[in-house]
mmCIF file of the C-alpha atoms, coordinates in Angstrom:
data_MODEL
# 
_entry.id   MODEL 
# 
loop_
_atom_site.group_PDB 
_atom_site.id 
_atom_site.type_symbol 
_atom_site.label_atom_id 
_atom_site.label_alt_id 
_atom_site.label_comp_id 
_atom_site.label_asym_id 
_atom_site.label_entity_id 
_atom_site.label_seq_id 
_atom_site.pdbx_PDB_ins_code 
_atom_site.Cartn_x 
_atom_site.Cartn_y 
_atom_site.Cartn_z 
_atom_site.occupancy 
_atom_site.B_iso_or_equiv 
_atom_site.pdbx_formal_charge 
_atom_site.auth_seq_id 
_atom_site.auth_comp_id 
_atom_site.auth_asym_id 
_atom_site.auth_atom_id 
_atom_site.pdbx_PDB_model_num 
ATOM 1   C CA . UNK A 1 1   ? 12.274  31.474  1.941   1.00 0.00 ? 1   UNK A CA 1 
ATOM 2   C CA . UNK A 1 2   ? 14.962  29.186  0.473   1.00 0.00 ? 2   UNK A CA 1 
ATOM 3   C CA . UNK A 1 3   ? 14.030  27.307  -2.661  1.00 0.00 ? 3   UNK A CA 1 
ATOM 4   C CA . UNK A 1 4   ? 15.344  23.759  -1.557  1.00 0.00 ? 4   UNK A CA 1 
ATOM 5   C CA . UNK A 1 5   ? 12.869  23.501  1.594   1.00 0.00 ? 5   UNK A CA 1 
ATOM 6   C CA . UNK A 1 6   ? 10.295  21.199  1.574   1.00 0.00 ? 6   UNK A CA 1 
ATOM 7   C CA . UNK A 1 7   ? 6.914   22.697  1.652   1.00 0.00 ? 7   UNK A CA 1 
ATOM 8   C CA . UNK A 1 8   ? 5.296   20.391  4.409   1.00 0.00 ? 8   UNK A CA 1 
ATOM 9   C CA . UNK A 1 9   ? 1.598   19.921  5.149   1.00 0.00 ? 9   UNK A CA 1 
ATOM 10  C CA . UNK A 1 10  ? 0.221   18.057  8.360   1.00 0.00 ? 10  UNK A CA 1 
ATOM 11  C CA . UNK A 1 11  ? -2.911  16.142  8.300   1.00 0.00 ? 11  UNK A CA 1 
ATOM 12  C CA . UNK A 1 12  ? -4.115  14.972  11.388  1.00 0.00 ? 12  UNK A CA 1 
ATOM 13  C CA . UNK A 1 13  ? -7.645  15.309  13.059  1.00 0.00 ? 13  UNK A CA 1 
ATOM 14  C CA . UNK A 1 14  ? -5.786  16.037  16.652  1.00 0.00 ? 14  UNK A CA 1 
ATOM 15  C CA . UNK A 1 15  ? -4.529  19.594  16.806  1.00 0.00 ? 15  UNK A CA 1 
ATOM 16  C CA . UNK A 1 16  ? -2.150  18.768  19.605  1.00 0.00 ? 16  UNK A CA 1 
ATOM 17  C CA . UNK A 1 17  ? -0.427  16.274  16.993  1.00 0.00 ? 17  UNK A CA 1 
ATOM 18  C CA . UNK A 1 18  ? -0.282  18.586  14.832  1.00 0.00 ? 18  UNK A CA 1 
ATOM 19  C CA . UNK A 1 19  ? 1.559   21.256  16.949  1.00 0.00 ? 19  UNK A CA 1 
ATOM 20  C CA . UNK A 1 20  ? 3.755   18.780  18.053  1.00 0.00 ? 20  UNK A CA 1 
ATOM 21  C CA . UNK A 1 21  ? 4.869   17.941  14.705  1.00 0.00 ? 21  UNK A CA 1 
ATOM 22  C CA . UNK A 1 22  ? 5.322   21.636  13.799  1.00 0.00 ? 22  UNK A CA 1 
ATOM 23  C CA . UNK A 1 23  ? 7.349   21.980  16.884  1.00 0.00 ? 23  UNK A CA 1 
ATOM 24  C CA . UNK A 1 24  ? 9.480   18.765  16.174  1.00 0.00 ? 24  UNK A CA 1 
ATOM 25  C CA . UNK A 1 25  ? 9.942   20.023  12.659  1.00 0.00 ? 25  UNK A CA 1 
ATOM 26  C CA . UNK A 1 26  ? 10.508  23.857  12.726  1.00 0.00 ? 26  UNK A CA 1 
ATOM 27  C CA . UNK A 1 27  ? 14.410  23.723  13.273  1.00 0.00 ? 27  UNK A CA 1 
ATOM 28  C CA . UNK A 1 28  ? 14.843  21.123  10.333  1.00 0.00 ? 28  UNK A CA 1 
ATOM 29  C CA . UNK A 1 29  ? 16.849  22.944  7.662   1.00 0.00 ? 29  UNK A CA 1 
ATOM 30  C CA . UNK A 1 30  ? 15.019  21.252  4.648   1.00 0.00 ? 30  UNK A CA 1 
ATOM 31  C CA . UNK A 1 31  ? 11.521  21.511  5.798   1.00 0.00 ? 31  UNK A CA 1 
ATOM 32  C CA . UNK A 1 32  ? 8.953   24.340  5.825   1.00 0.00 ? 32  UNK A CA 1 
ATOM 33  C CA . UNK A 1 33  ? 5.396   23.646  7.294   1.00 0.00 ? 33  UNK A CA 1 
ATOM 34  C CA . UNK A 1 34  ? 2.958   25.633  5.507   1.00 0.00 ? 34  UNK A CA 1 
ATOM 35  C CA . UNK A 1 35  ? 0.068   24.271  7.432   1.00 0.00 ? 35  UNK A CA 1 
ATOM 36  C CA . UNK A 1 36  ? -1.954  21.788  9.570   1.00 0.00 ? 36  UNK A CA 1 
ATOM 37  C CA . UNK A 1 37  ? -5.235  20.306  8.334   1.00 0.00 ? 37  UNK A CA 1 
ATOM 38  C CA . UNK A 1 38  ? -7.659  18.379  10.299  1.00 0.00 ? 38  UNK A CA 1 
ATOM 39  C CA . UNK A 1 39  ? -9.562  16.756  7.921   1.00 0.00 ? 39  UNK A CA 1 
ATOM 40  C CA . UNK A 1 40  ? -9.457  15.478  4.167   1.00 0.00 ? 40  UNK A CA 1 
ATOM 41  C CA . UNK A 1 41  ? -11.592 18.153  2.553   1.00 0.00 ? 41  UNK A CA 1 
ATOM 42  C CA . UNK A 1 42  ? -9.260  20.784  4.227   1.00 0.00 ? 42  UNK A CA 1 
ATOM 43  C CA . UNK A 1 43  ? -6.231  19.514  2.540   1.00 0.00 ? 43  UNK A CA 1 
ATOM 44  C CA . UNK A 1 44  ? -7.774  18.840  -0.774  1.00 0.00 ? 44  UNK A CA 1 
ATOM 45  C CA . UNK A 1 45  ? -9.136  22.391  -0.864  1.00 0.00 ? 45  UNK A CA 1 
ATOM 46  C CA . UNK A 1 46  ? -5.501  23.912  -0.074  1.00 0.00 ? 46  UNK A CA 1 
ATOM 47  C CA . UNK A 1 47  ? -3.604  21.588  -2.526  1.00 0.00 ? 47  UNK A CA 1 
ATOM 48  C CA . UNK A 1 48  ? -6.375  23.533  -5.454  1.00 0.00 ? 48  UNK A CA 1 
ATOM 49  C CA . UNK A 1 49  ? -4.345  26.732  -4.868  1.00 0.00 ? 49  UNK A CA 1 
ATOM 50  C CA . UNK A 1 50  ? -1.299  26.134  -2.456  1.00 0.00 ? 50  UNK A CA 1 
ATOM 51  C CA . UNK A 1 51  ? 2.246   24.519  -3.457  1.00 0.00 ? 51  UNK A CA 1 
ATOM 52  C CA . UNK A 1 52  ? 2.895   21.209  -1.066  1.00 0.00 ? 52  UNK A CA 1 
ATOM 53  C CA . UNK A 1 53  ? 5.958   18.945  -1.720  1.00 0.00 ? 53  UNK A CA 1 
ATOM 54  C CA . UNK A 1 54  ? 5.346   16.848  1.157   1.00 0.00 ? 54  UNK A CA 1 
ATOM 55  C CA . UNK A 1 55  ? 2.246   15.279  3.328   1.00 0.00 ? 55  UNK A CA 1 
ATOM 56  C CA . UNK A 1 56  ? 2.059   13.883  6.632   1.00 0.00 ? 56  UNK A CA 1 
ATOM 57  C CA . UNK A 1 57  ? -0.848  11.989  6.469   1.00 0.00 ? 57  UNK A CA 1 
ATOM 58  C CA . UNK A 1 58  ? -2.838  10.351  9.263   1.00 0.00 ? 58  UNK A CA 1 
ATOM 59  C CA . UNK A 1 59  ? -5.015  7.286   8.379   1.00 0.00 ? 59  UNK A CA 1 
ATOM 60  C CA . UNK A 1 60  ? -7.919  8.145   10.897  1.00 0.00 ? 60  UNK A CA 1 
ATOM 61  C CA . UNK A 1 61  ? -9.583  11.146  9.833   1.00 0.00 ? 61  UNK A CA 1 
ATOM 62  C CA . UNK A 1 62  ? -13.335 12.542  10.562  1.00 0.00 ? 62  UNK A CA 1 
ATOM 63  C CA . UNK A 1 63  ? -14.501 12.895  6.958   1.00 0.00 ? 63  UNK A CA 1 
ATOM 64  C CA . UNK A 1 64  ? -12.524 10.325  4.909   1.00 0.00 ? 64  UNK A CA 1 
ATOM 65  C CA . UNK A 1 65  ? -10.318 7.403   5.038   1.00 0.00 ? 65  UNK A CA 1 
ATOM 66  C CA . UNK A 1 66  ? -6.608  8.573   4.821   1.00 0.00 ? 66  UNK A CA 1 
ATOM 67  C CA . UNK A 1 67  ? -5.997  5.717   2.347   1.00 0.00 ? 67  UNK A CA 1 
ATOM 68  C CA . UNK A 1 68  ? -8.555  6.475   0.189   1.00 0.00 ? 68  UNK A CA 1 
ATOM 69  C CA . UNK A 1 69  ? -7.404  10.402  0.644   1.00 0.00 ? 69  UNK A CA 1 
ATOM 70  C CA . UNK A 1 70  ? -3.735  9.279   -0.394  1.00 0.00 ? 70  UNK A CA 1 
ATOM 71  C CA . UNK A 1 71  ? -4.894  7.746   -3.659  1.00 0.00 ? 71  UNK A CA 1 
ATOM 72  C CA . UNK A 1 72  ? -7.327  10.785  -4.475  1.00 0.00 ? 72  UNK A CA 1 
ATOM 73  C CA . UNK A 1 73  ? -3.978  13.281  -3.748  1.00 0.00 ? 73  UNK A CA 1 
ATOM 74  C CA . UNK A 1 74  ? -1.707  10.981  -5.708  1.00 0.00 ? 74  UNK A CA 1 
ATOM 75  C CA . UNK A 1 75  ? -4.057  10.695  -8.584  1.00 0.00 ? 75  UNK A CA 1 
ATOM 76  C CA . UNK A 1 76  ? -4.425  14.820  -8.782  1.00 0.00 ? 76  UNK A CA 1 
ATOM 77  C CA . UNK A 1 77  ? -0.914  15.489  -7.749  1.00 0.00 ? 77  UNK A CA 1 
ATOM 78  C CA . UNK A 1 78  ? 1.484   12.969  -8.636  1.00 0.00 ? 78  UNK A CA 1 
ATOM 79  C CA . UNK A 1 79  ? 4.752   14.776  -7.741  1.00 0.00 ? 79  UNK A CA 1 
ATOM 80  C CA . UNK A 1 80  ? 3.471   15.241  -4.089  1.00 0.00 ? 80  UNK A CA 1 
ATOM 81  C CA . UNK A 1 81  ? 5.114   12.830  -1.652  1.00 0.00 ? 81  UNK A CA 1 
ATOM 82  C CA . UNK A 1 82  ? 2.826   11.366  0.955   1.00 0.00 ? 82  UNK A CA 1 
ATOM 83  C CA . UNK A 1 83  ? 4.279   9.750   4.100   1.00 0.00 ? 83  UNK A CA 1 
ATOM 84  C CA . UNK A 1 84  ? 1.900   7.976   6.319   1.00 0.00 ? 84  UNK A CA 1 
ATOM 85  C CA . UNK A 1 85  ? 1.923   9.085   10.276  1.00 0.00 ? 85  UNK A CA 1 
ATOM 86  C CA . UNK A 1 86  ? -0.182  6.682   12.073  1.00 0.00 ? 86  UNK A CA 1 
ATOM 87  C CA . UNK A 1 87  ? -1.254  4.863   15.119  1.00 0.00 ? 87  UNK A CA 1 
ATOM 88  C CA . UNK A 1 88  ? -2.880  1.783   13.174  1.00 0.00 ? 88  UNK A CA 1 
ATOM 89  C CA . UNK A 1 89  ? -0.981  -0.965  12.762  1.00 0.00 ? 89  UNK A CA 1 
ATOM 90  C CA . UNK A 1 90  ? -2.606  -3.167  10.496  1.00 0.00 ? 90  UNK A CA 1 
ATOM 91  C CA . UNK A 1 91  ? -0.438  -4.801  7.826   1.00 0.00 ? 91  UNK A CA 1 
ATOM 92  C CA . UNK A 1 92  ? -3.446  -4.829  5.624   1.00 0.00 ? 92  UNK A CA 1 
ATOM 93  C CA . UNK A 1 93  ? -3.770  -1.053  5.844   1.00 0.00 ? 93  UNK A CA 1 
ATOM 94  C CA . UNK A 1 94  ? 0.035   -0.429  5.684   1.00 0.00 ? 94  UNK A CA 1 
ATOM 95  C CA . UNK A 1 95  ? 0.146   -2.288  2.367   1.00 0.00 ? 95  UNK A CA 1 
ATOM 96  C CA . UNK A 1 96  ? -2.902  -0.835  1.050   1.00 0.00 ? 96  UNK A CA 1 
ATOM 97  C CA . UNK A 1 97  ? -1.544  2.662   1.392   1.00 0.00 ? 97  UNK A CA 1 
ATOM 98  C CA . UNK A 1 98  ? 1.583   2.216   -0.270  1.00 0.00 ? 98  UNK A CA 1 
ATOM 99  C CA . UNK A 1 99  ? -0.269  0.767   -3.313  1.00 0.00 ? 99  UNK A CA 1 
ATOM 100 C CA . UNK A 1 100 ? -2.023  3.813   -3.048  1.00 0.00 ? 100 UNK A CA 1 
ATOM 101 C CA . UNK A 1 101 ? 1.003   5.753   -3.639  1.00 0.00 ? 101 UNK A CA 1 
ATOM 102 C CA . UNK A 1 102 ? 2.123   6.488   -0.363  1.00 0.00 ? 102 UNK A CA 1 
ATOM 103 C CA . UNK A 1 103 ? 6.248   6.817   0.123   1.00 0.00 ? 103 UNK A CA 1 
ATOM 104 C CA . UNK A 1 104 ? 6.473   5.426   3.282   1.00 0.00 ? 104 UNK A CA 1 
ATOM 105 C CA . UNK A 1 105 ? 4.644   4.429   6.450   1.00 0.00 ? 105 UNK A CA 1 
ATOM 106 C CA . UNK A 1 106 ? 5.868   5.463   10.089  1.00 0.00 ? 106 UNK A CA 1 
ATOM 107 C CA . UNK A 1 107 ? 3.966   4.929   13.497  1.00 0.00 ? 107 UNK A CA 1 
ATOM 108 C CA . UNK A 1 108 ? 3.269   8.242   15.555  1.00 0.00 ? 108 UNK A CA 1 
ATOM 109 C CA . UNK A 1 109 ? 5.904   6.845   18.354  1.00 0.00 ? 109 UNK A CA 1 
ATOM 110 C CA . UNK A 1 110 ? 8.832   7.088   15.884  1.00 0.00 ? 110 UNK A CA 1 
ATOM 111 C CA . UNK A 1 111 ? 11.774  9.149   16.651  1.00 0.00 ? 111 UNK A CA 1 
ATOM 112 C CA . UNK A 1 112 ? 12.749  12.492  14.714  1.00 0.00 ? 112 UNK A CA 1 
ATOM 113 C CA . UNK A 1 113 ? 15.551  10.321  13.187  1.00 0.00 ? 113 UNK A CA 1 
ATOM 114 C CA . UNK A 1 114 ? 13.188  7.925   11.931  1.00 0.00 ? 114 UNK A CA 1 
ATOM 115 C CA . UNK A 1 115 ? 11.048  10.585  10.282  1.00 0.00 ? 115 UNK A CA 1 
ATOM 116 C CA . UNK A 1 116 ? 14.109  12.726  8.953   1.00 0.00 ? 116 UNK A CA 1 
ATOM 117 C CA . UNK A 1 117 ? 15.387  9.347   7.252   1.00 0.00 ? 117 UNK A CA 1 
ATOM 118 C CA . UNK A 1 118 ? 11.948  8.212   5.725   1.00 0.00 ? 118 UNK A CA 1 
ATOM 119 C CA . UNK A 1 119 ? 11.570  12.020  4.364   1.00 0.00 ? 119 UNK A CA 1 
ATOM 120 C CA . UNK A 1 120 ? 15.003  11.686  2.950   1.00 0.00 ? 120 UNK A CA 1 
ATOM 121 C CA . UNK A 1 121 ? 14.497  8.356   1.279   1.00 0.00 ? 121 UNK A CA 1 
ATOM 122 C CA . UNK A 1 122 ? 11.084  9.531   0.018   1.00 0.00 ? 122 UNK A CA 1 
ATOM 123 C CA . UNK A 1 123 ? 12.631  12.482  -1.745  1.00 0.00 ? 123 UNK A CA 1 
ATOM 124 C CA . UNK A 1 124 ? 14.823  10.029  -3.460  1.00 0.00 ? 124 UNK A CA 1 
ATOM 125 C CA . UNK A 1 125 ? 12.198  8.087   -4.889  1.00 0.00 ? 125 UNK A CA 1 
ATOM 126 C CA . UNK A 1 126 ? 12.347  5.142   -2.309  1.00 0.00 ? 126 UNK A CA 1 
ATOM 127 C CA . UNK A 1 127 ? 9.827   3.772   0.081   1.00 0.00 ? 127 UNK A CA 1 
ATOM 128 C CA . UNK A 1 128 ? 10.607  3.967   3.583   1.00 0.00 ? 128 UNK A CA 1 
ATOM 129 C CA . UNK A 1 129 ? 9.176   2.316   7.026   1.00 0.00 ? 129 UNK A CA 1 
ATOM 130 C CA . UNK A 1 130 ? 9.719   3.033   10.484  1.00 0.00 ? 130 UNK A CA 1 
ATOM 131 C CA . UNK A 1 131 ? 11.472  0.097   12.450  1.00 0.00 ? 131 UNK A CA 1 
ATOM 132 C CA . UNK A 1 132 ? 7.927   -1.062  14.037  1.00 0.00 ? 132 UNK A CA 1 
ATOM 133 C CA . UNK A 1 133 ? 6.368   -1.003  10.679  1.00 0.00 ? 133 UNK A CA 1 
ATOM 134 C CA . UNK A 1 134 ? 9.247   -3.437  9.185   1.00 0.00 ? 134 UNK A CA 1 
ATOM 135 C CA . UNK A 1 135 ? 8.448   -5.606  11.791  1.00 0.00 ? 135 UNK A CA 1 
ATOM 136 C CA . UNK A 1 136 ? 4.807   -5.719  11.137  1.00 0.00 ? 136 UNK A CA 1 
ATOM 137 C CA . UNK A 1 137 ? 5.480   -6.339  7.516   1.00 0.00 ? 137 UNK A CA 1 
ATOM 138 C CA . UNK A 1 138 ? 8.049   -9.255  8.110   1.00 0.00 ? 138 UNK A CA 1 
ATOM 139 C CA . UNK A 1 139 ? 5.531   -11.385 9.986   1.00 0.00 ? 139 UNK A CA 1 
ATOM 140 C CA . UNK A 1 140 ? 3.578   -13.823 7.557   1.00 0.00 ? 140 UNK A CA 1 
ATOM 141 C CA . UNK A 1 141 ? 0.466   -12.816 6.495   1.00 0.00 ? 141 UNK A CA 1 
ATOM 142 C CA . UNK A 1 142 ? -3.008  -14.908 6.929   1.00 0.00 ? 142 UNK A CA 1 
ATOM 143 C CA . UNK A 1 143 ? -2.500  -16.071 3.305   1.00 0.00 ? 143 UNK A CA 1 
ATOM 144 C CA . UNK A 1 144 ? 0.959   -17.106 4.012   1.00 0.00 ? 144 UNK A CA 1 
ATOM 145 C CA . UNK A 1 145 ? 0.355   -19.441 6.847   1.00 0.00 ? 145 UNK A CA 1 
ATOM 146 C CA . UNK A 1 146 ? -2.540  -21.326 4.989   1.00 0.00 ? 146 UNK A CA 1 
ATOM 147 C CA . UNK A 1 147 ? -1.081  -24.592 4.279   1.00 0.00 ? 147 UNK A CA 1 
ATOM 148 C CA . UNK A 1 148 ? -0.555  -25.365 0.212   1.00 0.00 ? 148 UNK A CA 1 
ATOM 149 C CA . UNK A 1 149 ? -3.768  -26.759 -1.211  1.00 0.00 ? 149 UNK A CA 1 
ATOM 150 C CA . UNK A 1 150 ? -3.619  -30.279 -2.611  1.00 0.00 ? 150 UNK A CA 1 
ATOM 151 C CA . UNK A 1 151 ? -4.145  -30.072 -6.391  1.00 0.00 ? 151 UNK A CA 1 
ATOM 152 C CA . UNK A 1 152 ? -5.047  -32.520 -8.940  1.00 0.00 ? 152 UNK A CA 1 
ATOM 153 C CA . UNK A 1 153 ? -2.506  -33.063 -11.906 1.00 0.00 ? 153 UNK A CA 1 
ATOM 154 C CA . UNK A 1 154 ? -5.047  -31.262 -14.267 1.00 0.00 ? 154 UNK A CA 1 
ATOM 155 C CA . UNK A 1 155 ? -5.289  -28.196 -12.021 1.00 0.00 ? 155 UNK A CA 1 
ATOM 156 C CA . UNK A 1 156 ? -1.507  -27.924 -11.599 1.00 0.00 ? 156 UNK A CA 1 
ATOM 157 C CA . UNK A 1 157 ? -1.466  -28.120 -15.227 1.00 0.00 ? 157 UNK A CA 1 
ATOM 158 C CA . UNK A 1 158 ? -4.203  -25.418 -15.512 1.00 0.00 ? 158 UNK A CA 1 
ATOM 159 C CA . UNK A 1 159 ? -2.644  -23.305 -12.986 1.00 0.00 ? 159 UNK A CA 1 
ATOM 160 C CA . UNK A 1 160 ? 0.704   -23.368 -14.899 1.00 0.00 ? 160 UNK A CA 1 
ATOM 161 C CA . UNK A 1 161 ? -0.836  -22.285 -18.001 1.00 0.00 ? 161 UNK A CA 1 
ATOM 162 C CA . UNK A 1 162 ? -2.948  -19.556 -16.202 1.00 0.00 ? 162 UNK A CA 1 
ATOM 163 C CA . UNK A 1 163 ? 0.471   -18.127 -14.725 1.00 0.00 ? 163 UNK A CA 1 
ATOM 164 C CA . UNK A 1 164 ? 1.818   -18.132 -18.401 1.00 0.00 ? 164 UNK A CA 1 
ATOM 165 C CA . UNK A 1 165 ? -1.059  -15.551 -19.043 1.00 0.00 ? 165 UNK A CA 1 
ATOM 166 C CA . UNK A 1 166 ? -3.183  -18.097 -21.333 1.00 0.00 ? 166 UNK A CA 1 
ATOM 167 C CA . UNK A 1 167 ? -6.943  -17.367 -21.810 1.00 0.00 ? 167 UNK A CA 1 
ATOM 168 C CA . UNK A 1 168 ? -9.647  -20.303 -21.076 1.00 0.00 ? 168 UNK A CA 1 
ATOM 169 C CA . UNK A 1 169 ? -9.836  -20.536 -24.811 1.00 0.00 ? 169 UNK A CA 1 
ATOM 170 C CA . UNK A 1 170 ? -6.155  -21.177 -25.384 1.00 0.00 ? 170 UNK A CA 1 
ATOM 171 C CA . UNK A 1 171 ? -5.901  -23.304 -22.369 1.00 0.00 ? 171 UNK A CA 1 
ATOM 172 C CA . UNK A 1 172 ? -8.745  -25.405 -23.642 1.00 0.00 ? 172 UNK A CA 1 
ATOM 173 C CA . UNK A 1 173 ? -7.464  -25.765 -27.366 1.00 0.00 ? 173 UNK A CA 1 
ATOM 174 C CA . UNK A 1 174 ? -3.694  -27.040 -25.774 1.00 0.00 ? 174 UNK A CA 1 
ATOM 175 C CA . UNK A 1 175 ? -5.411  -29.440 -23.341 1.00 0.00 ? 175 UNK A CA 1 
ATOM 176 C CA . UNK A 1 176 ? -8.638  -30.548 -25.520 1.00 0.00 ? 176 UNK A CA 1 
ATOM 177 C CA . UNK A 1 177 ? -11.217 -28.990 -22.977 1.00 0.00 ? 177 UNK A CA 1 
ATOM 178 C CA . UNK A 1 178 ? -14.027 -26.718 -23.336 1.00 0.00 ? 178 UNK A CA 1 
ATOM 179 C CA . UNK A 1 179 ? -13.599 -23.326 -22.202 1.00 0.00 ? 179 UNK A CA 1 
ATOM 180 C CA . UNK A 1 180 ? -15.914 -23.612 -19.875 1.00 0.00 ? 180 UNK A CA 1 
ATOM 181 C CA . UNK A 1 181 ? -14.245 -26.703 -18.420 1.00 0.00 ? 181 UNK A CA 1 
ATOM 182 C CA . UNK A 1 182 ? -11.449 -24.401 -17.798 1.00 0.00 ? 182 UNK A CA 1 
ATOM 183 C CA . UNK A 1 183 ? -13.385 -21.563 -16.307 1.00 0.00 ? 183 UNK A CA 1 
ATOM 184 C CA . UNK A 1 184 ? -14.707 -24.355 -13.653 1.00 0.00 ? 184 UNK A CA 1 
ATOM 185 C CA . UNK A 1 185 ? -11.284 -25.188 -12.965 1.00 0.00 ? 185 UNK A CA 1 
ATOM 186 C CA . UNK A 1 186 ? -10.349 -21.581 -12.615 1.00 0.00 ? 186 UNK A CA 1 
ATOM 187 C CA . UNK A 1 187 ? -13.108 -21.071 -10.052 1.00 0.00 ? 187 UNK A CA 1 
ATOM 188 C CA . UNK A 1 188 ? -12.073 -24.146 -8.222  1.00 0.00 ? 188 UNK A CA 1 
ATOM 189 C CA . UNK A 1 189 ? -8.500  -22.715 -7.939  1.00 0.00 ? 189 UNK A CA 1 
ATOM 190 C CA . UNK A 1 190 ? -9.375  -19.104 -6.517  1.00 0.00 ? 190 UNK A CA 1 
ATOM 191 C CA . UNK A 1 191 ? -11.598 -21.189 -4.000  1.00 0.00 ? 191 UNK A CA 1 
ATOM 192 C CA . UNK A 1 192 ? -8.749  -23.520 -2.850  1.00 0.00 ? 192 UNK A CA 1 
ATOM 193 C CA . UNK A 1 193 ? -6.205  -20.880 -2.593  1.00 0.00 ? 193 UNK A CA 1 
ATOM 194 C CA . UNK A 1 194 ? -8.672  -18.378 -1.006  1.00 0.00 ? 194 UNK A CA 1 
ATOM 195 C CA . UNK A 1 195 ? -8.073  -15.681 -3.208  1.00 0.00 ? 195 UNK A CA 1 
ATOM 196 C CA . UNK A 1 196 ? -10.292 -13.150 -5.156  1.00 0.00 ? 196 UNK A CA 1 
ATOM 197 C CA . UNK A 1 197 ? -8.538  -12.710 -8.501  1.00 0.00 ? 197 UNK A CA 1 
ATOM 198 C CA . UNK A 1 198 ? -5.948  -14.410 -10.908 1.00 0.00 ? 198 UNK A CA 1 
ATOM 199 C CA . UNK A 1 199 ? -3.076  -12.135 -9.751  1.00 0.00 ? 199 UNK A CA 1 
ATOM 200 C CA . UNK A 1 200 ? -3.393  -13.401 -6.095  1.00 0.00 ? 200 UNK A CA 1 
ATOM 201 C CA . UNK A 1 201 ? -3.728  -16.768 -7.146  1.00 0.00 ? 201 UNK A CA 1 
ATOM 202 C CA . UNK A 1 202 ? -0.506  -16.497 -9.019  1.00 0.00 ? 202 UNK A CA 1 
ATOM 203 C CA . UNK A 1 203 ? 1.015   -14.865 -6.149  1.00 0.00 ? 203 UNK A CA 1 
ATOM 204 C CA . UNK A 1 204 ? -0.017  -17.179 -3.608  1.00 0.00 ? 204 UNK A CA 1 
ATOM 205 C CA . UNK A 1 205 ? 1.121   -20.351 -5.867  1.00 0.00 ? 205 UNK A CA 1 
ATOM 206 C CA . UNK A 1 206 ? 4.491   -18.629 -6.298  1.00 0.00 ? 206 UNK A CA 1 
ATOM 207 C CA . UNK A 1 207 ? 4.786   -18.348 -2.434  1.00 0.00 ? 207 UNK A CA 1 
ATOM 208 C CA . UNK A 1 208 ? 4.202   -21.761 -1.670  1.00 0.00 ? 208 UNK A CA 1 
ATOM 209 C CA . UNK A 1 209 ? 6.773   -22.794 -4.871  1.00 0.00 ? 209 UNK A CA 1 
ATOM 210 C CA . UNK A 1 210 ? 4.043   -24.542 -6.827  1.00 0.00 ? 210 UNK A CA 1 
ATOM 211 C CA . UNK A 1 211 ? 6.135   -23.052 -10.249 1.00 0.00 ? 211 UNK A CA 1 
# 
């Protein structure tokens, strides 16, 4: 076996998909498929003793969610490259898997050329998507379609100070208000922007050019 070959594992709950990918990749000079696994437990067990450089991972598995499995693999085996190969087209799933450490996301109808390209990009440390996934990501999300909320002058003031990373205590001292009043404004801002935390609040306000 050549040392420059990527030892590749395929994780999919459909044996026919595993066999199809094995056949597709068998003539690739830089890839050696070390096995096909039909659930998360099997690949996690194999990783404890076997060497793997690249995992082609489906999102829908019988025993665990592929997004969670990706996160678990990357926590334990940081050098392993994970590429998602799935039929799931929800933008939120694509984004979450990349946040969980995946190096790319392809749909199962992708061509061999697209898969080759994504593998090459992932090896270089880049993140790569198939053409259809790029189109999904380019569409505005629900949050981006929501009109910018109307803010009072005080809320705009506090929002800018929050974006600067200042605490409620510090903001209260600057504006001669109690920290409790600032916390109330924070909660109101989260509700107005329909977000869950300060990080999302700042991202949403940035997208709507409020800074």
